[in-house]
Tab-separated table of C-alpha atoms in Angstrom:
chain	number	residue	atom	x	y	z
A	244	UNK	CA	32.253	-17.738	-10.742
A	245	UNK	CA	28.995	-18.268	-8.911
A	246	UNK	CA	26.858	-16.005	-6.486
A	247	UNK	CA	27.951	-15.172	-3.086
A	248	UNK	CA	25.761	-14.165	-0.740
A	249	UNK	CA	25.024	-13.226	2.625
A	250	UNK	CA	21.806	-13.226	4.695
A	251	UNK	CA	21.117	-10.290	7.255
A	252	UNK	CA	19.182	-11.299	9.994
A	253	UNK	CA	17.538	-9.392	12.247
A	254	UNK	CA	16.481	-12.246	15.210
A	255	UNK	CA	14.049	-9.933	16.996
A	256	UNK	CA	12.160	-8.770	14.239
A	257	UNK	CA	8.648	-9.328	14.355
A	258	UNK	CA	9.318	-9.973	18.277
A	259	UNK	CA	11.720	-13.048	17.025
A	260	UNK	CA	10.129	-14.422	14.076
A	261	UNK	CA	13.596	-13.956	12.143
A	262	UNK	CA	15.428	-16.071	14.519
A	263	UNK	CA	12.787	-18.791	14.214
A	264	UNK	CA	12.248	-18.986	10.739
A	265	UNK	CA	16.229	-18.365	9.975
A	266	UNK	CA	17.347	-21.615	9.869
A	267	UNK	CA	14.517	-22.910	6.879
A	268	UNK	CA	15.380	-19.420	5.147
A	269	UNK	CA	18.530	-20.021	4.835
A	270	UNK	CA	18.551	-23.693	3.695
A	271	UNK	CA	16.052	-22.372	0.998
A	272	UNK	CA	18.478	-19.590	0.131
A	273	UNK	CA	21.790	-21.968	-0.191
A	274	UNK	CA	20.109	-23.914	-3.201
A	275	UNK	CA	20.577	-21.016	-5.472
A	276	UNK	CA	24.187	-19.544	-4.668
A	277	UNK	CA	27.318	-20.767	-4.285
A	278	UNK	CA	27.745	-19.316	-0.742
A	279	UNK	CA	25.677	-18.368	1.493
A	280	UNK	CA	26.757	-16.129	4.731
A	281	UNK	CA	24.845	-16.023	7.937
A	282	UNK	CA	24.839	-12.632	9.454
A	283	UNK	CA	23.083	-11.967	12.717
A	284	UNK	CA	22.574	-9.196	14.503
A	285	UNK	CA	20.583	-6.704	16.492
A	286	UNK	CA	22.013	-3.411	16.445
A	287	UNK	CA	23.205	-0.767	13.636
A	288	UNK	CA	26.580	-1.561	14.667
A	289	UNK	CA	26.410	-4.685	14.515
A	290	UNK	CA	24.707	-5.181	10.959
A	291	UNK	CA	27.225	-2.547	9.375
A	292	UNK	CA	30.265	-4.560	10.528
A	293	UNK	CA	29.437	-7.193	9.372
A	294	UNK	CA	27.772	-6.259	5.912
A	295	UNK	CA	31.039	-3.843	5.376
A	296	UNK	CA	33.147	-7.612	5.971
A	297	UNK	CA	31.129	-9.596	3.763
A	298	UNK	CA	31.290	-6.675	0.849
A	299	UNK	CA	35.186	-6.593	1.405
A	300	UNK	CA	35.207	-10.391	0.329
A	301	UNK	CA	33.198	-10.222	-2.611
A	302	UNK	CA	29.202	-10.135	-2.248
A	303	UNK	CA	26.548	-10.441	-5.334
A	304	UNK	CA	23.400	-10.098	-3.097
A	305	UNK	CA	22.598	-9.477	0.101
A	306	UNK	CA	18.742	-10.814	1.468
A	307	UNK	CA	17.144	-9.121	4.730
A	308	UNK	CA	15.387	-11.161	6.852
A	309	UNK	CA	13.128	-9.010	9.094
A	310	UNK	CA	11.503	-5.685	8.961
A	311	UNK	CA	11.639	-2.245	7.862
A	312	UNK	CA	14.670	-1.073	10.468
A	313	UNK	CA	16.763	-4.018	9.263
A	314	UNK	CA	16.263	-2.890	5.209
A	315	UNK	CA	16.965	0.540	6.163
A	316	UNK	CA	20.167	-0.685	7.293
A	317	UNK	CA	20.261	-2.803	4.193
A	318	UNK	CA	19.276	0.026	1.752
A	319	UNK	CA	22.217	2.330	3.165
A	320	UNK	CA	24.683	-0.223	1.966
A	321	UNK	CA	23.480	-1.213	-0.988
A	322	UNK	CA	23.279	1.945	-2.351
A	323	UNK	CA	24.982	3.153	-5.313
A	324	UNK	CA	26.925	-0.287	-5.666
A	325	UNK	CA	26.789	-3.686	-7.656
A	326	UNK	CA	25.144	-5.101	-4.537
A	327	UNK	CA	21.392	-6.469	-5.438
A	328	UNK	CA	19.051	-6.533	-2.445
A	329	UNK	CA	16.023	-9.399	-1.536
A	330	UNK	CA	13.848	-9.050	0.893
A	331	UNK	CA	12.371	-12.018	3.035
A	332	UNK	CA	9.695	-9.614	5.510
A	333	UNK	CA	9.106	-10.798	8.785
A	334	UNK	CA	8.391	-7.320	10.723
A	335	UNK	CA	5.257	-5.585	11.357
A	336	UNK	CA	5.370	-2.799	8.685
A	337	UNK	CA	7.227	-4.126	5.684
A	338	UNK	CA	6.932	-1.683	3.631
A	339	UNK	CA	9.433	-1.421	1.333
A	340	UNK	CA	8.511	-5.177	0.558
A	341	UNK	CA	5.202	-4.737	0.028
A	342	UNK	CA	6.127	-1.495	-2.667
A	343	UNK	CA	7.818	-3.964	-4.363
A	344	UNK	CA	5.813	-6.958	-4.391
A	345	UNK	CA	7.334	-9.049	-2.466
A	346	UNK	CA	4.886	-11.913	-0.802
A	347	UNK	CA	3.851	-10.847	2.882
A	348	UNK	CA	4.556	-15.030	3.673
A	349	UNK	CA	8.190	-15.120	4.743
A	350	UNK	CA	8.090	-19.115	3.079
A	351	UNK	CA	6.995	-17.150	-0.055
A	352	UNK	CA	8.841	-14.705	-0.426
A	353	UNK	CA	11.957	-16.753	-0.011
A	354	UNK	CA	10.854	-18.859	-2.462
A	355	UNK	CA	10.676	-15.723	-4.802
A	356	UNK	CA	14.166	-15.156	-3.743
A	357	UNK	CA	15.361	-18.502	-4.697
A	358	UNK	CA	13.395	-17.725	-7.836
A	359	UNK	CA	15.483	-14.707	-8.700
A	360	UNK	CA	18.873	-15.998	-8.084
A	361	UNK	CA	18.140	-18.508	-9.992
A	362	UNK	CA	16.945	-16.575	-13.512
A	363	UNK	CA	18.550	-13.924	-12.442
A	364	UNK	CA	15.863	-11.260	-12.262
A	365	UNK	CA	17.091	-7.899	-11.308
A	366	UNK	CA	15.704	-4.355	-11.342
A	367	UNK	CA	16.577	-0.695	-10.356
A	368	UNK	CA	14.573	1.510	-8.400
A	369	UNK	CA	14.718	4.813	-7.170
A	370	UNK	CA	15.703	6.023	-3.874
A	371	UNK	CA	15.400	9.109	-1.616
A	372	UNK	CA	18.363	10.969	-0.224
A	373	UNK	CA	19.128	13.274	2.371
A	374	UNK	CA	21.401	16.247	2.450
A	375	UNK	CA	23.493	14.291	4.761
A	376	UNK	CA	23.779	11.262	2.823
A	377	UNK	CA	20.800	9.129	4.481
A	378	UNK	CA	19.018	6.880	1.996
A	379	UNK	CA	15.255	6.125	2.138
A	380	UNK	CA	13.379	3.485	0.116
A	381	UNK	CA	10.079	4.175	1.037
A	382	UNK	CA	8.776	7.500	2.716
A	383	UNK	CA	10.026	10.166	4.715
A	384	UNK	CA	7.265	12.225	6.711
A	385	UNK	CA	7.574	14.959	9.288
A	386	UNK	CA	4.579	16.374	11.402
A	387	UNK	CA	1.819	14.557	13.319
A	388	UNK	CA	2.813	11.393	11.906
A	389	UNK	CA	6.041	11.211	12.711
A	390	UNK	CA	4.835	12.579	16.387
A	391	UNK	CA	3.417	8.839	16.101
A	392	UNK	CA	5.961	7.596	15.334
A	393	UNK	CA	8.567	9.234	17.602
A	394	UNK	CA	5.871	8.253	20.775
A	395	UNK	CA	4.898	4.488	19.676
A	396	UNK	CA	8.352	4.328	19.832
A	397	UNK	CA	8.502	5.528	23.167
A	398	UNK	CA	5.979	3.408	24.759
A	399	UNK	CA	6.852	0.094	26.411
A	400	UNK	CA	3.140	-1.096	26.506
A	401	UNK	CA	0.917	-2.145	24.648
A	402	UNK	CA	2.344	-4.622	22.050
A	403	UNK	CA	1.272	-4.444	18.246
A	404	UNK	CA	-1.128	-2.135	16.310
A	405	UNK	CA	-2.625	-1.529	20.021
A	406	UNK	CA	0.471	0.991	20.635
A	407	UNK	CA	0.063	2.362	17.495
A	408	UNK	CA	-3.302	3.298	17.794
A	409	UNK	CA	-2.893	4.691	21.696
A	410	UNK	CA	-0.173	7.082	20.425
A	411	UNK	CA	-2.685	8.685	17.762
A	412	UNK	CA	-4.439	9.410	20.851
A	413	UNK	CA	-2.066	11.070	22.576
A	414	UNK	CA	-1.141	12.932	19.903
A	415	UNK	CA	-4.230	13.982	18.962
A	416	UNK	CA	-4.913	15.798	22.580
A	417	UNK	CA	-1.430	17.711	21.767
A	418	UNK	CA	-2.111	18.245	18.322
A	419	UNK	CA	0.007	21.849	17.019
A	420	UNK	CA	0.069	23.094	13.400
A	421	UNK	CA	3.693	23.790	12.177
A	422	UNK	CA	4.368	26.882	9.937
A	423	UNK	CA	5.768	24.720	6.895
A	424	UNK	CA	7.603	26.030	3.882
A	425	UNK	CA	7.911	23.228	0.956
A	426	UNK	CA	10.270	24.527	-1.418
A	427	UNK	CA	10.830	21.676	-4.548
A	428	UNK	CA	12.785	24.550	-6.617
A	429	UNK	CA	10.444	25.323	-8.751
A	430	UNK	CA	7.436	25.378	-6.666
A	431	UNK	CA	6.761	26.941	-3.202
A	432	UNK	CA	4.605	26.340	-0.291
A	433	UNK	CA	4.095	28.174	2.306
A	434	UNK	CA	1.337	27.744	5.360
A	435	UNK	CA	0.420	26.233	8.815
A	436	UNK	CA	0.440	22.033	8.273
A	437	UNK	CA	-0.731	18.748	10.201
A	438	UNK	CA	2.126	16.697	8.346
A	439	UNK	CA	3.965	16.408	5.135
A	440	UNK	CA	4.905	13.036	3.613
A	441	UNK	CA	7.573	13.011	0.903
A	442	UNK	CA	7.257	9.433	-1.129
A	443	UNK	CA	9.509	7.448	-2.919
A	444	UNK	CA	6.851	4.392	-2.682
A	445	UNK	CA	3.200	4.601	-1.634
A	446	UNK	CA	3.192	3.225	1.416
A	447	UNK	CA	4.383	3.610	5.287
A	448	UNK	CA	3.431	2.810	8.633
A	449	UNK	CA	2.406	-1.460	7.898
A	450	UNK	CA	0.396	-0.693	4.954
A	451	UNK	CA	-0.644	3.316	4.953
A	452	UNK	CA	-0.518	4.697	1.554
A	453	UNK	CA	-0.093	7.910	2.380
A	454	UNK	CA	1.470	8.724	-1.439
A	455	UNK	CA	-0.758	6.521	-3.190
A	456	UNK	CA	0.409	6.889	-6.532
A	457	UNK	CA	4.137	7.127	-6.030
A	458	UNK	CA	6.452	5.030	-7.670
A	459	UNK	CA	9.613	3.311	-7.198
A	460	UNK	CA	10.996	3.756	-10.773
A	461	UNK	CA	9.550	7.231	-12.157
A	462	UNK	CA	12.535	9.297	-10.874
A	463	UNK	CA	10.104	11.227	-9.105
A	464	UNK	CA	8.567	11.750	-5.359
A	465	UNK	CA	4.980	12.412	-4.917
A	466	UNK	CA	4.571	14.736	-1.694
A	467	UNK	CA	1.028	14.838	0.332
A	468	UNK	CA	0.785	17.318	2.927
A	469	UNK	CA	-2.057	17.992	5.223
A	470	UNK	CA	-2.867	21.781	6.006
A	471	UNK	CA	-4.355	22.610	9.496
A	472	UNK	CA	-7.605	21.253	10.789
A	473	UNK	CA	-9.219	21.176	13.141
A	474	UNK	CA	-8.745	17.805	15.477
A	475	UNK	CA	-12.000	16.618	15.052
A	476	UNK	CA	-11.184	16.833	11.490
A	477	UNK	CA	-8.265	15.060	11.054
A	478	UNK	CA	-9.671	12.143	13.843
A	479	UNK	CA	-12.568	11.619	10.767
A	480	UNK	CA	-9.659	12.169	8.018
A	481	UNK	CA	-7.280	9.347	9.537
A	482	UNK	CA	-9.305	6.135	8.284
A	483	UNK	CA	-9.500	7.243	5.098
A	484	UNK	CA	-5.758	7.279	4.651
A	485	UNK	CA	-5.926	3.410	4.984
A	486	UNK	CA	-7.895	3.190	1.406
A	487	UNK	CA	-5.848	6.626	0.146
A	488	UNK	CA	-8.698	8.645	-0.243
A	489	UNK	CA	-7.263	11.229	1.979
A	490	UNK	CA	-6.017	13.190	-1.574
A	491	UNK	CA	-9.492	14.143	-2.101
A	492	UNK	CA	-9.659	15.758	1.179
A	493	UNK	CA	-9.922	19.683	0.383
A	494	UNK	CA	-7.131	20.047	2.847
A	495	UNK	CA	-4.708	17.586	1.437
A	496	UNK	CA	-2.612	18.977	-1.244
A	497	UNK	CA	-0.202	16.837	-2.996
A	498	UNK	CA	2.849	17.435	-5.979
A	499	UNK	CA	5.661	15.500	-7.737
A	500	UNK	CA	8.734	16.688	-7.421
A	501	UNK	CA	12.604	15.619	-7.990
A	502	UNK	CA	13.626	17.667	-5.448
A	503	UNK	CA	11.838	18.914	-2.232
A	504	UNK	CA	13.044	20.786	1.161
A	505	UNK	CA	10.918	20.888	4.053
A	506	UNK	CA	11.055	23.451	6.667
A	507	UNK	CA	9.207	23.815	10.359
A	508	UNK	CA	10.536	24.169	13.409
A	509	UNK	CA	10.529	21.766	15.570
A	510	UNK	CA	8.782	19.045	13.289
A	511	UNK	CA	10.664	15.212	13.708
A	512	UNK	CA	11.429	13.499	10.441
A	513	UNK	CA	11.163	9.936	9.896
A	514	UNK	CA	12.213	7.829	7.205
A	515	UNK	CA	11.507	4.106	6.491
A	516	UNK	CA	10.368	4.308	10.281
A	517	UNK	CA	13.831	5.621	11.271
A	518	UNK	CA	14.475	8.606	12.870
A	519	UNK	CA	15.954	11.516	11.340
A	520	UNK	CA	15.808	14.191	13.608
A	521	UNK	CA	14.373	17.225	12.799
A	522	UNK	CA	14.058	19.658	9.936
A	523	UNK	CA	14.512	21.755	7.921
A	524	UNK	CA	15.819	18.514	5.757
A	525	UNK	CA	16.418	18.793	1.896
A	526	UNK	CA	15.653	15.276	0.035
A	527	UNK	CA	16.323	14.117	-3.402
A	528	UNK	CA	14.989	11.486	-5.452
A	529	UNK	CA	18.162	9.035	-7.123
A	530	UNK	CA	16.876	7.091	-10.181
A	531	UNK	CA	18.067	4.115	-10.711
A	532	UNK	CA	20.094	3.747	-7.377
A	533	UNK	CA	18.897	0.399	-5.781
A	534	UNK	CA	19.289	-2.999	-7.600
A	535	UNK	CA	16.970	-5.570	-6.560
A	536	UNK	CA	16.205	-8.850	-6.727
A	537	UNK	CA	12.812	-9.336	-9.358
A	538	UNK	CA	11.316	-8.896	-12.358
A	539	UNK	CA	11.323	-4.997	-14.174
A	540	UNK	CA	7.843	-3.064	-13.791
A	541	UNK	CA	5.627	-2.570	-16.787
């Protein structure tokens, strides 16, 4: 019996280049298996219907087509099951591809797809999870990063980085240290904070490697928090966090840890650039819990 399987696609990703490019991606795709189903669609909802369908008739692999929001969605069904997951990125972070070295080129990496269905390439990598069940592939961060997060998604205006950058701004001028406790079971923190980042990959936010050495398949999380500073501080800290120099930063204080709960009232909590609410929010690292599509590390 061949491969089935379906391609999730998210048309307004990257403000509709997954509903452009769909079509080609999907012709590409349909070389390699022995069916192929289209699904589209734009809300949670929406996705989960139709992901829980195609798993009820018997799926192999299921491919993303768009950004980080749509393989969050992905990740929380694929988890734990036979299911293998490619990624074809055509959002503005992509982060989860880029951990995994997936081509940034949409053409390319569903050429790398193809590639893998047809030697059939596969690896496992480690996931976070929440106490209530929420998978994360990438990073889950709470503090003044996930302020940014929580505003840029607020803000109708700009579009792109642009928005981005403006909420920095704004949070900036409001800037609070949070009283955080960072418990990992064996280790425990306790002092005022800017942010804490808990990572199952390096990178979040299009490209930031806020974790710089974490990775997917060491059954561990590396954790980077930020202790207060001052704002003019942290306004001369931020750029460095684009080239991960940041964990020299006397402030910056980062672990490993299987395990890690993070308390502070008030704080949001993002994962993969989803919202989690708020903590306190326990999080565990899951070897071995994704299969994807590609070749083993190392």
């Amino acid at each position: 019996m061949g491969i089935r399987a379906a391609l999730a696609v998210h048309p307004d990703s990257g403000r509709g280049a997954a509903a452009r490019i769909a079509d080609a991606v999907a012709a590409r795709l349909r070389t390699e298996v022995d069916r192929l189903d289209l699904l589209a669609a734009n809300t949670v909802e929406q996705s989960r219907a139709l992901m829980t369908d195609s798993r009820a008739a018997g799926l192999d692999v299921l491919i993303v087509l768009g950004g980080d929001g749509a393989v969050h969605q992905a990740v929380q069904f694929c988890a734990g099951t036979d299911v293998a997951l490619g990624i074809v990125p055509s959002g503005t972070g992509n982060d989860l591809a880029r951990a995994l070295g997936v081509p940034a080129s949409p053409d390319a990496a569903a050429d790398a797809v193809a590639g893998a269905l047809r030697s059939g390439s596969r690896r496992r990598i480690d996931l976070g999870r929440t106490g209530d069940g929420t998978w994360f592939g990438t990073v889950l961060c709470s503090g003044f990063d996930a302020a940014v997060n929580a505003r840029a998604n607020r803000m109708r205006w700009p579009e792109g980085p642009r928005r981005y950058d403006l909420a920095v701004v704004a949070e900036l001028a409001a800037l609070r240290p949070g009283r955080l406790t960072l418990d990992t079971g064996s280790e425990r923190w306790h002092g005022e904070a800017i942010l804490a980042a808990v990572g199952n990959t390096g990178w979040y936010g299009g490209g930031i490697p806020i974790c710089p050495s974490a990775s997917p398949d060491d059954g561990v999380f590396d954790v980077t928090v930020v202790g207060k500073v001052p704002r003019r501080t942290l306004a001369r800290l931020l750029p460095s966090l684009r080239s991960g120099k940041h964990v020299h930063h006397p402030a910056v204080r980062t672990l490993r840890a299987r395990s890690v709960e993070l308390s502070c009232d008030g704080w949001p909590a993002y994962a993969d650039g989803e919202s989690l609410g708020t903590l306190p929010k326990r999080v565990t690292c899951v070897p071995g819990a994704l299969t994807v599509l590609g070749q083993a590390s190392g």
